[in-house]
mmCIF file of C-alpha atoms in Angstrom:
data_model
loop_
_atom_site.group_PDB
_atom_site.id
_atom_site.type_symbol
_atom_site.label_atom_id
_atom_site.label_comp_id
_atom_site.label_asym_id
_atom_site.label_seq_id
_atom_site.Cartn_x
_atom_site.Cartn_y
_atom_site.Cartn_z
ATOM 1 C CA MET A 1 18.078 -17.444 -16.380
ATOM 2 C CA GLU A 2 18.284 -13.864 -15.092
ATOM 3 C CA ALA A 3 22.006 -14.293 -14.444
ATOM 4 C CA VAL A 4 22.454 -15.299 -18.084
ATOM 5 C CA LEU A 5 20.527 -12.224 -19.243
ATOM 6 C CA THR A 6 22.555 -9.834 -17.078
ATOM 7 C CA GLU A 7 25.766 -11.521 -18.227
ATOM 8 C CA GLU A 8 24.714 -11.071 -21.856
ATOM 9 C CA LEU A 9 23.876 -7.427 -21.238
ATOM 10 C CA ASP A 10 27.241 -6.922 -19.590
ATOM 11 C CA GLU A 11 29.062 -8.545 -22.508
ATOM 12 C CA GLU A 12 27.130 -6.476 -25.048
ATOM 13 C CA GLU A 13 27.671 -3.321 -23.030
ATOM 14 C CA GLN A 14 31.398 -4.019 -22.784
ATOM 15 C CA LEU A 15 31.564 -4.645 -26.522
ATOM 16 C CA VAL A 16 29.756 -1.381 -27.300
ATOM 17 C CA ARG A 17 32.094 0.515 -24.960
ATOM 18 C CA ARG A 18 35.135 -1.053 -26.613
ATOM 19 C CA HIS A 19 33.759 -0.091 -30.046
ATOM 20 C CA ARG A 20 33.317 3.519 -28.939
ATOM 21 C CA LYS A 21 36.851 3.573 -27.579
ATOM 22 C CA GLU A 22 38.208 2.154 -30.841
ATOM 23 C CA LYS A 23 36.279 4.787 -32.837
ATOM 24 C CA LYS A 24 37.747 7.567 -30.702
ATOM 25 C CA GLU A 25 41.231 6.138 -31.127
ATOM 26 C CA LEU A 26 40.722 5.876 -34.890
ATOM 27 C CA GLN A 27 39.483 9.485 -35.050
ATOM 28 C CA ALA A 28 42.565 10.606 -33.109
ATOM 29 C CA LYS A 29 44.805 8.605 -35.468
ATOM 30 C CA ILE A 30 43.053 10.112 -38.518
ATOM 31 C CA GLN A 31 43.437 13.609 -37.101
ATOM 32 C CA GLY A 32 47.144 12.975 -36.536
ATOM 33 C CA MET A 33 47.530 11.702 -40.103
ATOM 34 C CA LYS A 34 45.716 14.784 -41.487
ATOM 35 C CA ASN A 35 47.952 17.097 -39.502
ATOM 36 C CA ALA A 36 51.055 15.272 -40.787
ATOM 37 C CA VAL A 37 50.151 15.879 -44.453
ATOM 38 C CA PRO A 38 50.851 19.388 -45.786
ATOM 39 C CA LYS A 39 47.835 21.288 -47.147
ATOM 40 C CA ASN A 40 49.385 22.036 -50.499
ATOM 41 C CA ASP A 41 50.218 18.356 -51.295
ATOM 42 C CA LYS A 42 47.029 17.319 -53.115
ATOM 43 C CA LYS A 43 48.291 13.868 -54.042
ATOM 44 C CA ARG A 44 49.023 12.875 -50.442
ATOM 45 C CA ARG A 45 45.746 14.473 -49.304
ATOM 46 C CA ARG A 46 43.799 12.349 -51.802
ATOM 47 C CA GLN A 47 45.686 9.225 -50.671
ATOM 48 C CA LEU A 48 44.984 10.141 -47.028
ATOM 49 C CA THR A 49 41.257 10.502 -47.747
ATOM 50 C CA GLU A 50 41.213 7.050 -49.365
ATOM 51 C CA ASP A 51 43.146 5.526 -46.455
ATOM 52 C CA VAL A 52 40.771 7.129 -43.921
ATOM 53 C CA ALA A 53 37.721 5.793 -45.772
ATOM 54 C CA LYS A 54 39.328 2.337 -45.954
ATOM 55 C CA LEU A 55 40.203 2.331 -42.205
ATOM 56 C CA GLU A 56 36.687 3.460 -41.229
ATOM 57 C CA ALA A 57 35.060 0.834 -43.471
ATOM 58 C CA GLU A 58 37.293 -1.918 -42.042
ATOM 59 C CA MET A 59 36.467 -0.869 -38.496
ATOM 60 C CA GLU A 60 32.714 -0.699 -39.241
ATOM 61 C CA GLN A 61 32.844 -4.188 -40.774
ATOM 62 C CA LYS A 62 34.837 -5.545 -37.822
ATOM 63 C CA HIS A 63 32.355 -4.064 -35.316
ATOM 64 C CA LYS A 64 29.339 -5.489 -37.187
ATOM 65 C CA GLU A 65 30.920 -8.950 -37.258
ATOM 66 C CA GLU A 66 31.694 -8.803 -33.530
ATOM 67 C CA LEU A 67 28.104 -7.765 -32.706
ATOM 68 C CA GLU A 68 26.663 -10.538 -34.884
ATOM 69 C CA GLN A 69 28.990 -13.080 -33.270
ATOM 70 C CA LEU A 70 27.933 -11.909 -29.807
ATOM 71 C CA LYS A 71 24.247 -12.152 -30.728
ATOM 72 C CA LEU A 72 24.725 -15.677 -32.086
ATOM 73 C CA THR A 73 26.523 -16.829 -28.963
ATOM 74 C CA SER A 74 23.904 -15.171 -26.753
ATOM 75 C CA LYS A 75 21.097 -16.938 -28.662
ATOM 76 C CA GLU A 76 22.912 -20.248 -28.304
ATOM 77 C CA SER A 77 23.473 -19.642 -24.595
ATOM 78 C CA LYS A 78 19.783 -18.731 -24.181
ATOM 79 C CA ILE A 79 18.778 -21.956 -25.907
ATOM 80 C CA ASP A 80 21.249 -23.921 -23.779
ATOM 81 C CA SER A 81 20.055 -22.267 -20.557
ATOM 82 C CA VAL A 82 16.412 -22.902 -21.458
ATOM 83 C CA ALA A 83 17.239 -26.535 -22.207
ATOM 84 C CA VAL A 84 19.056 -26.862 -18.878
ATOM 85 C CA ASN A 85 16.179 -25.186 -17.028
ATOM 86 C CA ILE A 86 13.644 -27.462 -18.703
ATOM 87 C CA SER A 87 15.665 -30.528 -17.785
ATOM 88 C CA ASN A 88 15.883 -29.293 -14.182
ATOM 89 C CA LEU A 89 12.178 -28.568 -14.061
ATOM 90 C CA VAL A 90 10.321 -31.115 -11.997
ATOM 91 C CA LEU A 91 6.665 -31.442 -12.813
ATOM 92 C CA GLU A 92 4.704 -31.983 -9.650
ATOM 93 C CA ASN A 93 1.108 -31.614 -8.652
ATOM 94 C CA GLN A 94 1.668 -28.439 -6.763
ATOM 95 C CA PRO A 95 -1.336 -27.142 -4.852
ATOM 96 C CA PHE A 96 -2.974 -24.014 -6.206
ATOM 97 C CA ARG A 97 -1.431 -21.004 -4.499
ATOM 98 C CA ILE A 98 -4.042 -18.977 -2.677
ATOM 99 C CA SER A 99 -3.810 -15.249 -3.283
ATOM 100 C CA LYS A 100 -3.222 -12.868 -0.402
ATOM 101 C CA ALA A 101 -6.695 -11.401 -0.832
ATOM 102 C CA GLN A 102 -8.219 -14.892 -0.594
ATOM 103 C CA GLU A 103 -6.115 -15.587 2.526
ATOM 104 C CA ARG A 104 -7.364 -12.361 4.129
ATOM 105 C CA TRP A 105 -10.951 -13.222 3.217
ATOM 106 C CA ASP A 106 -10.597 -16.744 4.676
ATOM 107 C CA LYS A 107 -9.017 -15.370 7.839
ATOM 108 C CA LYS A 108 -11.802 -12.795 8.205
ATOM 109 C CA ALA A 109 -14.463 -15.490 7.692
ATOM 110 C CA ALA A 110 -12.795 -17.728 10.293
ATOM 111 C CA LEU A 111 -12.679 -14.862 12.801
ATOM 112 C CA GLU A 112 -16.346 -14.061 12.139
ATOM 113 C CA LYS A 113 -17.314 -17.709 12.634
ATOM 114 C CA GLU A 114 -15.344 -17.837 15.893
ATOM 115 C CA ARG A 115 -17.053 -14.620 17.044
ATOM 116 C CA GLU A 116 -20.497 -16.072 16.287
ATOM 117 C CA GLU A 117 -19.622 -19.196 18.283
ATOM 118 C CA ARG A 118 -18.516 -17.083 21.266
ATOM 119 C CA ILE A 119 -21.763 -15.089 21.088
ATOM 120 C CA ALA A 120 -23.804 -18.306 21.029
ATOM 121 C CA GLU A 121 -21.857 -19.632 24.039
ATOM 122 C CA ALA A 122 -22.375 -16.333 25.881
ATOM 123 C CA GLU A 123 -26.125 -16.496 25.227
ATOM 124 C CA ILE A 124 -26.253 -20.025 26.618
ATOM 125 C CA GLU A 125 -24.333 -18.885 29.709
ATOM 126 C CA ASN A 126 -26.641 -15.861 30.067
ATOM 127 C CA LEU A 127 -29.698 -18.124 30.343
ATOM 128 C CA THR A 128 -28.514 -19.084 33.801
ATOM 129 C CA GLY A 129 -26.899 -15.722 34.611
ATOM 130 C CA ALA A 130 -28.141 -13.155 37.140
ATOM 131 C CA ARG A 131 -29.111 -10.656 34.455
ATOM 132 C CA HIS A 132 -31.359 -13.131 32.679
ATOM 133 C CA VAL A 133 -32.957 -14.266 35.941
ATOM 134 C CA GLU A 134 -33.641 -10.628 36.891
ATOM 135 C CA SER A 135 -35.199 -9.826 33.492
ATOM 136 C CA GLU A 136 -37.417 -12.945 33.794
ATOM 137 C CA LYS A 137 -38.671 -11.854 37.236
ATOM 138 C CA LEU A 138 -39.286 -8.301 35.996
ATOM 139 C CA ALA A 139 -41.208 -9.620 32.965
ATOM 140 C CA GLN A 140 -43.414 -11.743 35.294
ATOM 141 C CA ILE A 141 -44.172 -8.781 37.558
ATOM 142 C CA LEU A 142 -44.962 -6.526 34.568
ATOM 143 C CA ALA A 143 -47.159 -9.210 32.981
ATOM 144 C CA ALA A 144 -49.154 -9.502 36.219
ATOM 145 C CA ARG A 145 -49.828 -5.762 36.028
ATOM 146 C CA HIS A 146 -50.536 -5.883 32.261
ATOM 147 C CA LEU A 147 -47.407 -3.847 31.448
ATOM 148 C CA GLU A 148 -44.531 -4.529 29.073
ATOM 149 C CA ILE A 149 -40.977 -3.391 28.402
ATOM 150 C CA LYS A 150 -40.545 -1.318 25.256
ATOM 151 C CA GLN A 151 -37.236 -0.656 23.592
ATOM 152 C CA ILE A 152 -36.587 3.066 23.065
ATOM 153 C CA PRO A 153 -33.536 3.980 20.947
ATOM 154 C CA SER A 154 -30.888 5.819 22.927
ATOM 155 C CA ASP A 155 -30.335 8.773 20.603
ATOM 156 C CA GLY A 156 -29.939 11.571 23.136
ATOM 157 C CA HIS A 157 -33.700 12.193 23.163
ATOM 158 C CA CYS A 158 -34.662 8.879 24.735
ATOM 159 C CA MET A 159 -36.550 10.440 27.677
ATOM 160 C CA TYR A 160 -38.689 12.513 25.297
ATOM 161 C CA ARG A 161 -39.190 9.492 23.027
ATOM 162 C CA ALA A 162 -40.389 7.415 26.007
ATOM 163 C CA ILE A 163 -42.897 10.108 26.989
ATOM 164 C CA GLU A 164 -43.964 10.455 23.338
ATOM 165 C CA ASP A 165 -44.568 6.694 23.183
ATOM 166 C CA GLN A 166 -46.714 6.825 26.332
ATOM 167 C CA LEU A 167 -48.728 9.735 24.937
ATOM 168 C CA LYS A 168 -49.352 7.802 21.704
ATOM 169 C CA GLU A 169 -50.700 4.942 23.812
ATOM 170 C CA GLN A 170 -53.230 7.395 25.244
ATOM 171 C CA ASP A 171 -54.090 8.849 21.788
ATOM 172 C CA CYS A 172 -52.392 12.178 22.397
ATOM 173 C CA SER A 173 -50.531 13.515 19.361
ATOM 174 C CA LEU A 174 -47.466 15.286 20.719
ATOM 175 C CA ASP A 175 -44.029 14.665 19.280
ATOM 176 C CA CYS A 176 -40.508 15.033 20.629
ATOM 177 C CA GLY A 177 -40.131 18.658 19.440
ATOM 178 C CA CYS A 178 -43.345 19.811 21.150
ATOM 179 C CA LEU A 179 -42.352 18.095 24.380
ATOM 180 C CA LYS A 180 -39.022 19.920 24.423
ATOM 181 C CA MET A 181 -40.754 23.279 23.864
ATOM 182 C CA SER A 182 -43.226 22.728 26.659
ATOM 183 C CA ASP A 183 -40.445 21.678 29.035
ATOM 184 C CA CYS A 184 -38.708 25.043 28.834
#
């Protein structure tokens, strides 16, 4: 279909170029005719003006007819090409094409699911691992002494935060800033 359109454009473009060339040639011919007629011969000048008008009108009419003929043939060829394309068209139950964004989303979801599965497997393996066994033993020892492990965020002030937490346990109201001042 696109080949037909480009072919039609080429044909129309060629026709327009040919028309321009013919107009230039006609103008040159008219100029030559005007130069051939003496200025003081009014009768021949009048005849020349009529001939020029007649030639220009004939050329205009010819160009219009050629353009109309080209447009008619291009419409017919469009109709023919559409008919051929429709006859070549095979209607099938084609699956819905998934967009690229949907493909990326599906891929990301699959990777996330796979990651979650690996984490679950790692947790199961860690139940029998040395780290887990060590943390179990430490928890038993601390429980026997009535102590517990507290999670302190590692924000660069974790030592001060740990001391602050211990002071809060003993009802002392010092914060991280005061501890830093007293350290210096």
